XYZ file of N, CA and C in Angstrom:
255
model
N -4.095 29.309 5.385
C -4.215 28.342 4.150
C -3.983 28.656 2.925
N -3.271 28.443 2.229
C -3.210 29.063 0.860
C -2.623 27.660 -0.096
N -3.244 28.036 -1.554
C -2.945 26.870 -2.385
C -2.210 27.502 -3.573
N -1.104 26.926 -3.773
C -0.265 27.504 -4.891
C -0.140 26.405 -5.958
N -0.955 26.544 -7.112
C -0.792 25.707 -8.415
C 0.427 25.876 -9.059
N 1.290 24.714 -9.366
C 2.326 24.570 -10.028
C 2.180 24.426 -11.366
N 1.302 23.432 -11.916
C 0.802 23.123 -13.078
C -0.534 22.589 -13.263
N -1.067 22.927 -14.519
C -2.379 22.583 -14.870
C -2.062 21.777 -16.320
N -2.866 20.515 -16.344
C -2.850 20.006 -17.733
C -4.418 19.539 -17.673
N -4.813 20.200 -18.829
C -6.306 19.930 -19.401
C -6.374 18.884 -20.529
N -7.098 17.877 -20.358
C -7.121 16.948 -21.161
C -8.759 17.174 -22.052
N -9.075 17.797 -22.787
C -10.505 18.046 -23.367
C -10.980 16.957 -24.047
N -10.210 15.938 -24.616
C -10.848 14.960 -25.529
C -11.530 13.780 -24.351
N -10.529 13.727 -23.130
C -11.059 12.791 -22.280
C -11.826 13.516 -21.150
N -12.025 14.628 -20.969
C -12.874 15.416 -19.953
C -11.987 15.078 -18.713
N -10.838 15.689 -18.652
C -9.984 15.336 -17.426
C -9.163 16.572 -17.377
N -8.810 17.050 -15.915
C -7.999 17.867 -15.702
C -6.946 17.577 -14.360
N -5.667 17.606 -14.597
C -4.897 17.607 -13.626
C -4.150 18.751 -13.021
N -4.022 19.249 -11.637
C -3.477 20.075 -11.005
C -2.416 19.753 -10.029
N -1.344 20.215 -10.225
C -0.196 19.992 -9.147
C 0.023 21.143 -8.259
N -0.280 21.050 -6.895
C -0.012 22.241 -5.924
C 0.740 22.152 -4.832
N 0.900 23.208 -4.075
C 1.349 22.968 -2.769
C 0.461 23.812 -1.822
N 0.284 23.181 -0.663
C -0.700 23.778 0.422
C 0.392 24.250 1.413
N 0.218 25.581 1.919
C 1.059 26.483 2.777
C 0.251 26.768 4.017
N 0.734 26.422 5.136
C 0.254 26.824 6.263
C 1.190 27.766 6.880
N 0.522 29.086 7.531
C 1.281 30.052 8.355
C 0.655 29.802 9.718
N 1.729 29.254 10.609
C 1.201 29.035 12.093
C 1.984 29.895 13.000
N 2.401 31.124 12.470
C 3.189 32.344 12.968
C 2.329 33.271 13.738
N 2.507 34.054 14.697
C 1.718 34.962 15.356
C 0.137 34.584 15.116
N -0.645 35.598 14.887
C -1.895 35.456 14.970
C -2.569 34.289 14.192
N -2.077 34.113 13.187
C -2.406 33.171 11.961
C -2.472 31.744 12.823
N -1.468 31.512 13.587
C -1.291 30.100 14.289
C -2.079 29.907 15.384
N -2.715 31.194 16.124
C -3.341 30.993 17.105
C -4.792 29.941 16.951
N -5.173 29.809 16.065
C -6.375 29.143 15.802
C -6.214 27.580 15.875
N -4.796 27.149 15.556
C -4.481 25.883 15.301
C -4.491 25.238 17.003
N -4.600 23.895 16.953
C -4.190 23.105 18.344
C -3.135 23.501 18.937
N -2.784 23.923 20.028
C -1.546 24.163 20.604
C -0.317 23.137 20.175
N -0.693 21.760 20.339
C 0.455 21.014 20.110
C 1.000 21.112 18.618
N 0.217 21.133 17.548
C 0.482 21.524 16.311
C 1.162 22.737 16.030
N 0.632 23.499 16.706
C 1.193 25.002 16.607
C 2.685 24.836 17.030
N 3.167 24.561 18.382
C 4.209 24.334 19.231
C 5.278 23.630 18.084
N 4.820 22.341 17.770
C 5.553 21.537 16.618
C 6.068 22.210 15.609
N 5.026 22.786 14.940
C 5.177 23.651 13.601
C 6.508 24.668 13.619
N 6.209 25.357 14.685
C 6.939 26.511 15.070
C 8.673 26.090 15.437
N 8.614 25.148 16.325
C 9.747 24.761 16.563
C 10.461 24.110 15.257
N 9.995 23.089 14.712
C 10.596 22.285 13.723
C 10.647 22.949 12.396
N 9.743 23.945 12.006
C 9.540 24.250 10.990
C 9.576 26.047 10.935
N 9.865 26.422 11.940
C 9.579 27.933 12.013
C 8.204 28.578 11.851
N 7.295 27.624 11.958
C 5.997 28.217 11.899
C 5.198 28.048 10.242
N 6.039 27.924 9.190
C 5.349 27.920 8.084
C 5.518 26.532 7.565
N 4.699 25.891 7.111
C 4.692 24.333 6.303
C 4.218 24.606 5.413
N 4.422 23.492 4.313
C 3.966 23.048 3.192
C 4.030 21.637 2.806
N 3.135 21.318 1.922
C 3.006 19.956 1.437
C 2.566 20.060 -0.080
N 2.713 18.937 -0.836
C 2.350 19.317 -2.122
C 1.569 17.735 -2.415
N 0.758 18.093 -3.661
C -0.570 17.019 -3.833
C -0.640 17.371 -5.505
N -1.517 16.362 -5.781
C -1.900 16.069 -7.366
C -3.318 15.666 -7.273
N -4.011 16.617 -7.836
C -5.648 16.336 -7.834
C -5.581 16.096 -9.538
N -6.717 14.977 -9.745
C -7.260 14.902 -11.047
C -8.695 14.732 -11.070
N -9.196 15.745 -11.969
C -10.644 15.807 -12.119
C -11.236 15.303 -13.231
N -12.308 14.477 -13.023
C -13.187 14.206 -14.127
C -14.523 14.782 -14.419
N -14.990 15.153 -15.704
C -16.135 15.713 -15.782
C -17.009 15.240 -16.976
N -18.028 15.458 -16.588
C -19.217 15.047 -17.710
C -19.470 15.511 -18.651
N -20.262 15.190 -19.666
C -20.480 16.272 -20.945
C -20.976 17.712 -20.762
N -21.569 17.939 -19.618
C -21.941 19.267 -19.166
C -20.989 20.075 -18.607
N -20.028 19.397 -18.444
C -18.857 20.155 -17.666
C -18.772 20.080 -16.113
N -19.719 19.327 -15.607
C -19.697 18.981 -14.023
C -18.832 17.971 -13.667
N -18.377 18.267 -12.502
C -17.316 17.380 -11.945
C -17.942 16.050 -11.419
N -17.563 14.978 -11.941
C -17.954 13.589 -11.658
C -17.159 12.878 -10.870
N -15.712 13.453 -10.601
C -14.852 12.695 -9.667
C -13.780 13.527 -9.419
N -13.185 13.642 -8.356
C -11.892 14.338 -7.921
C -10.980 13.017 -7.022
N -9.693 12.806 -7.681
C -8.746 12.128 -7.079
C -7.627 12.689 -6.485
N -7.173 12.463 -5.240
C -6.015 12.962 -4.694
C -4.816 12.272 -4.631
N -3.796 12.432 -5.216
C -2.906 11.222 -5.073
C -1.691 12.045 -4.156
N -1.001 10.931 -3.305
C 0.061 11.078 -2.631
C 0.758 9.846 -2.205
N 2.172 10.132 -1.886
C 2.980 8.892 -1.563
C 3.193 8.666 -0.155
N 2.374 9.168 0.810
C 2.687 9.363 2.273
C 1.226 9.014 2.971
N 1.255 8.610 4.091
C 0.077 8.524 5.080
C -0.252 9.934 5.656
N 0.857 10.650 5.846
C 0.296 12.049 6.450
C 1.151 12.890 5.401
N 0.650 14.393 5.690
C 1.526 15.069 4.650
C 2.997 15.029 4.997
N 3.717 15.189 3.983
C 5.104 15.528 4.297
C 5.378 17.037 4.514
N 5.497 17.348 5.728
C 5.893 18.788 6.019
C 7.023 19.196 5.648
N 7.492 20.545 5.317
C 8.744 21.043 4.904
C 8.604 22.445 5.388
N 9.814 22.963 5.570
C 9.722 24.726 5.841
C 9.289 25.269 4.396
N 8.449 26.029 4.648
C 7.921 26.793 3.592
C 8.840 28.057 3.315
N 8.968 28.614 1.879
C 9.691 29.745 1.667
C 8.957 30.727 2.176
């Protein structure tokens, strides 16, 4: 599993940070052998074994710079999988 960050937006005055990312799973060869078989077979048949989905995280910080909240946003109930590059 890897995360690729597309965008980072830092709002220092409000102590917020937003990160837009893609999470990629490689379920091919030895990488996929640790996944449960139905997931592995489905991902390999439908998506070639490499899938990804996208997300957006918003972090809130206190005055000491510690995270006080993390909010992840999505428009779906389950991850929207698509063939990865």
